[in-house]
Coordinates of N, CA and C in Angstrom, one line a residue:
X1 N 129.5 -68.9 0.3 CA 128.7 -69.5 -0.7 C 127.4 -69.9 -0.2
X2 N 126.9 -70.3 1.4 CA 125.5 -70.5 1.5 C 125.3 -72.0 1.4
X3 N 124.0 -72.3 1.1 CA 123.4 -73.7 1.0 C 123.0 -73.6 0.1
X4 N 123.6 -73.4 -1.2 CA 122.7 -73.2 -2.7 C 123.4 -74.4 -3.3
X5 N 121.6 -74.8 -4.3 CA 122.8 -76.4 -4.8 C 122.5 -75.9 -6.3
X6 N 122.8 -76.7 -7.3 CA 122.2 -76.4 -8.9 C 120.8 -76.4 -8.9
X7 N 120.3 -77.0 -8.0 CA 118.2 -76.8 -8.4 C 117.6 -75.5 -7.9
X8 N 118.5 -75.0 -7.4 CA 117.9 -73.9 -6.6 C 117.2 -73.7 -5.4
X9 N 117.2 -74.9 -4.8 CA 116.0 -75.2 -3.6 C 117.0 -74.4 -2.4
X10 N 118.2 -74.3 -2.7 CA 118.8 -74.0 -1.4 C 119.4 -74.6 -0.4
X11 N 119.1 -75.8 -0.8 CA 120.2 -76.5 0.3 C 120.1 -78.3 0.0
X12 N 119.6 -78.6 -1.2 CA 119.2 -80.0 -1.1 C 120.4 -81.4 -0.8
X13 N 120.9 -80.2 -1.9 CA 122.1 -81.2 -2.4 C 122.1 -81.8 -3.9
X14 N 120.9 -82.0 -3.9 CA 121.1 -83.0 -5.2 C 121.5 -82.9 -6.7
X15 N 122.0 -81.6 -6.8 CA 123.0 -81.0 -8.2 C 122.4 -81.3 -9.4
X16 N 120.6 -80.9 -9.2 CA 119.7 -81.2 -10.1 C 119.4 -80.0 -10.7
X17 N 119.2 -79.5 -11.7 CA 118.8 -78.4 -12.2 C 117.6 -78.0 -12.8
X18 N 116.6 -79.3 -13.0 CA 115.5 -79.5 -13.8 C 114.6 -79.6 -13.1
X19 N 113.3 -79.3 -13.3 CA 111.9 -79.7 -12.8 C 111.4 -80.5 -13.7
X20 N 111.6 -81.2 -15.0 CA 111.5 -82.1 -15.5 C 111.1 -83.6 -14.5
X21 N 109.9 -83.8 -15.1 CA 109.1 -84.9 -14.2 C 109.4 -85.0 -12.5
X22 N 109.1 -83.8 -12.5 CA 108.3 -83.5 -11.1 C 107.3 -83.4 -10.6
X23 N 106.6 -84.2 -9.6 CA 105.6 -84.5 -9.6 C 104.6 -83.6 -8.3
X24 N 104.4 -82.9 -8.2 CA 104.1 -82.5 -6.3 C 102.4 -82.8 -6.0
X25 N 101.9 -83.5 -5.4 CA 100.7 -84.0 -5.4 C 100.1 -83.3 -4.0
X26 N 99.2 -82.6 -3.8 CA 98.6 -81.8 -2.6 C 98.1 -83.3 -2.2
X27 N 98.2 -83.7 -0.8 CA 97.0 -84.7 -0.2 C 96.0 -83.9 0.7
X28 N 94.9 -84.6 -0.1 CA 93.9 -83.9 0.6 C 93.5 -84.4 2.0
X29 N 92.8 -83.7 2.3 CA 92.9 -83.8 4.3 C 92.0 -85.1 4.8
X30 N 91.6 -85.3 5.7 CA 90.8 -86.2 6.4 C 89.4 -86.0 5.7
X31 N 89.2 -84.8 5.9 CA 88.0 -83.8 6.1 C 87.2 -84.0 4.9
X32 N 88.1 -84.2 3.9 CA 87.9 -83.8 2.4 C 88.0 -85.1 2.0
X33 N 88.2 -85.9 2.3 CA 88.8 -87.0 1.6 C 87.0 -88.4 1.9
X34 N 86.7 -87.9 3.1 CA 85.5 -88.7 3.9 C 84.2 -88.1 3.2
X35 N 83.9 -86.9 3.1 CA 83.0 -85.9 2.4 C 82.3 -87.1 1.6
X36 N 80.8 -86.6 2.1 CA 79.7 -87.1 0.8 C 78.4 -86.4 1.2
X37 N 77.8 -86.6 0.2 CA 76.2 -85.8 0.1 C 75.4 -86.4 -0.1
X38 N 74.2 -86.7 0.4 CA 73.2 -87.6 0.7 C 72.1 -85.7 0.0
X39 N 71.2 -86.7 -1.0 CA 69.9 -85.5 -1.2 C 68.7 -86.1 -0.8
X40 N 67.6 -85.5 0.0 CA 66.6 -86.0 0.6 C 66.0 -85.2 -0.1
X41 N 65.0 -86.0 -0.6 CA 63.2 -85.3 -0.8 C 62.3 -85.4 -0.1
X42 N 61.8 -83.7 0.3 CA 60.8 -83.9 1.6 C 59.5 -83.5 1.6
X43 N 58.4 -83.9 1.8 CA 57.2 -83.6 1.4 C 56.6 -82.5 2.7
X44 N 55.7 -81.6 2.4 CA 54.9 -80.7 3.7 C 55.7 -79.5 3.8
X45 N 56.5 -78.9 3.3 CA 57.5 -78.0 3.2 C 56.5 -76.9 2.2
X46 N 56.8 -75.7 3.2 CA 55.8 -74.4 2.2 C 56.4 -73.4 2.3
X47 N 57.2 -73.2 3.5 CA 58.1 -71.3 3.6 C 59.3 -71.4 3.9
X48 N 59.8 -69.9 4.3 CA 61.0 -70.0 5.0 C 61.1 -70.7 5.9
X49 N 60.3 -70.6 7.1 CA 60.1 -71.1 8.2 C 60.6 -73.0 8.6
X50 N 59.7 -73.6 7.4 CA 59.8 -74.6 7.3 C 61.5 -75.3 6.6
X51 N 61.7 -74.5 5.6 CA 63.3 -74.2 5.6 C 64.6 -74.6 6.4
X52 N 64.2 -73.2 7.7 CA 64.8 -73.0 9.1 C 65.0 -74.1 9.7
X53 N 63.2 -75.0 10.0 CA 63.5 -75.7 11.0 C 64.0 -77.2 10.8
X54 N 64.2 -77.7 8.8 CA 65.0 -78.7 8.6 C 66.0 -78.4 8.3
X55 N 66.3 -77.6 8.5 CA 67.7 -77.2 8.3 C 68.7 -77.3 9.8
X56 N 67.7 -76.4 11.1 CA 68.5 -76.8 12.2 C 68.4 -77.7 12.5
X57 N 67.3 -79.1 12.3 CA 67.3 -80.6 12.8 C 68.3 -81.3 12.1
X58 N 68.4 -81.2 10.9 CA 69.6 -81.8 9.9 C 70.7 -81.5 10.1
X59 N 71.6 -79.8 10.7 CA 72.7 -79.6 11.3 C 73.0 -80.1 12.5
X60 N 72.0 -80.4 13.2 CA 72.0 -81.4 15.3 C 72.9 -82.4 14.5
X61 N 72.6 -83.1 13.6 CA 72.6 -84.4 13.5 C 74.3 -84.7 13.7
X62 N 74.9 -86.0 14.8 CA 76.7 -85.6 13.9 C 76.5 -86.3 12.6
X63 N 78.0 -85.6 12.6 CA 78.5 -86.2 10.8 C 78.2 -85.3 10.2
X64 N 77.1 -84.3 9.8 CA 76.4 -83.5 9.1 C 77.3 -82.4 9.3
X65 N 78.0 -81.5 7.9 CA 78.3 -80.7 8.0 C 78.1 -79.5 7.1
X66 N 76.9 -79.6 6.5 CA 76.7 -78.6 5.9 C 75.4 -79.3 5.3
X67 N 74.1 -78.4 5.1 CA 72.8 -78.5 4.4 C 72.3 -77.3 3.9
X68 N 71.6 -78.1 2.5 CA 71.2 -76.9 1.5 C 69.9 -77.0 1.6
X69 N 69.0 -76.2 1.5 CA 67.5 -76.8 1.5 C 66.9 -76.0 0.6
X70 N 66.1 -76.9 -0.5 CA 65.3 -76.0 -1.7 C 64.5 -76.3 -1.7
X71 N 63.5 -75.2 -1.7 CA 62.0 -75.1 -1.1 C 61.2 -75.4 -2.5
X72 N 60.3 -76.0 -2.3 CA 59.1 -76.4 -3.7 C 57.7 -76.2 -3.0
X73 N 57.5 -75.0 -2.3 CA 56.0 -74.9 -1.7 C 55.3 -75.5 -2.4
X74 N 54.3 -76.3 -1.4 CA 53.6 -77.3 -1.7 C 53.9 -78.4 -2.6
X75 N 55.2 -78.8 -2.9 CA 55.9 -80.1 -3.7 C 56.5 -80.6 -2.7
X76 N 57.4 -81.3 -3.5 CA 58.5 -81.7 -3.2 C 59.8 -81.1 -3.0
X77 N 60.5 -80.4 -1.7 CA 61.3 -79.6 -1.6 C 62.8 -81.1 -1.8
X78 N 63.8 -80.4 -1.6 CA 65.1 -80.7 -1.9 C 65.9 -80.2 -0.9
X79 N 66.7 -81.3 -0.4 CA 67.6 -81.2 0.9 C 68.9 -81.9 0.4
X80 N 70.3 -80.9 0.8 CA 71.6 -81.9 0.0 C 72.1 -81.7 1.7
X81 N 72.8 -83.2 2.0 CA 73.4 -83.1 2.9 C 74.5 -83.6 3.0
X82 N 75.4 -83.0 3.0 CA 77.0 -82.9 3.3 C 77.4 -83.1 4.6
X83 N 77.7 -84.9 4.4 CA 78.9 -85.3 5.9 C 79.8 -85.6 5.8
X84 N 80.6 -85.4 6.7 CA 82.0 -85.6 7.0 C 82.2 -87.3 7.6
X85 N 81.2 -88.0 7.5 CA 81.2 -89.0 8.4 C 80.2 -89.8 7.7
X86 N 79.9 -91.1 7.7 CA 78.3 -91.7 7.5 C 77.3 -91.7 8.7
X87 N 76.7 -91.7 8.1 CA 75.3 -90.9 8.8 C 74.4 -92.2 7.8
X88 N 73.8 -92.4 8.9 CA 72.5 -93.4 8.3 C 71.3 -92.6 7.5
X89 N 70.4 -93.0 6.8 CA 69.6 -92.4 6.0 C 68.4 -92.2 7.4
X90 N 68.3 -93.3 8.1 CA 66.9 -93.3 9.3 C 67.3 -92.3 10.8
X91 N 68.8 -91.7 10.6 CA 68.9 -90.9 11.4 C 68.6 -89.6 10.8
X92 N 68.6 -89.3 9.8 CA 68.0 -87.9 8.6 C 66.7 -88.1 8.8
X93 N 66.3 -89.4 8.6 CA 64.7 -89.8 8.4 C 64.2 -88.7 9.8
X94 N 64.7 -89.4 11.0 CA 64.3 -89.1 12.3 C 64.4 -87.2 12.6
X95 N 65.8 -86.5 12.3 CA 65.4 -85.5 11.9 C 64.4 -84.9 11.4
X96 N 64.0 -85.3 9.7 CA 63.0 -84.1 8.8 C 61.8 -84.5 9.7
X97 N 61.4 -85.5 10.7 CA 60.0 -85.7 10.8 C 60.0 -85.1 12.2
X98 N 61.2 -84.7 12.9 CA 61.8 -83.8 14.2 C 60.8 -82.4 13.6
X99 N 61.2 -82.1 12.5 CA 61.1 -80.8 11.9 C 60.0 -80.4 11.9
X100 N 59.0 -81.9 11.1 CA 57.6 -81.7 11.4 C 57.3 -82.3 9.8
X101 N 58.4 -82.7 8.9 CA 58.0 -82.9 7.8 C 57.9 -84.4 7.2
X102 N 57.8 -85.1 6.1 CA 58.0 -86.3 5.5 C 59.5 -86.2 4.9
X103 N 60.0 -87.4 4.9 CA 61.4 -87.7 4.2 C 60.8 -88.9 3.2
X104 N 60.3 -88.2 1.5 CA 59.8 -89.1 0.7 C 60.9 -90.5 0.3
X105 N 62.7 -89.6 0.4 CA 63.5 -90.5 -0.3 C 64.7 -89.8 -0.1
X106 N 65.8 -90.6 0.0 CA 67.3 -90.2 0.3 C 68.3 -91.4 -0.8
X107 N 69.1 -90.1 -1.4 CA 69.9 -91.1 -2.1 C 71.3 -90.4 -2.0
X108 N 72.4 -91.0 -2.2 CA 73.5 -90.4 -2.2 C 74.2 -90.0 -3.6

């Protein structure tokens, strides 16, 4: 006969046959759960180039795990930064001006 019960699971036991108010809830990981995005606006940004190099000072940084950077030659470009961790705004600050650029403003 096996380990088969009425629910079908195979071995539970519990002579249940319903999935009626069942609940199965994924928990999300560490990883996912800590996640946030800080957007910087940065002034002096014109190419790719300039792109590149806030982009690799903003990934040095820890905590930081992922950056978007949208270029506004000669404006105001746009930086979203994704950490796994808190990260101070004057440690980003310290970065974009690593880079070579202004950090007009950071919000989350």
């Amino acid at each position: 006969m096996g380990n088969e019960s009425s629910c079908g699971c195979g071995g539970c036991g519990c002579g249940s046959n319903s999935n009626e108010g069942l609940t199965i809830t994924a928990k999300p990981s560490e990883e996912t759960m800590s996640q946030s995005t800080i957007t910087l606006k940065i002034d002096g940004m014109t190419c790719g180039h300039c792109v590149a190099s806030v982009n690799e000072e903003l990934n040095e940084v820890p905590g930081v795990s992922n950056v978007e950077v949208i270029l506004s030659a000669g404006g105001t470009s746009t930086a979203v930064v994704t950490t796994n961790s808190p990260v101070e705004n004057s440690v980003l600050e310290a970065a974009v001006t690593e880079a070579g650029y202004t950090l007009v403003s950071a919000s989350a």
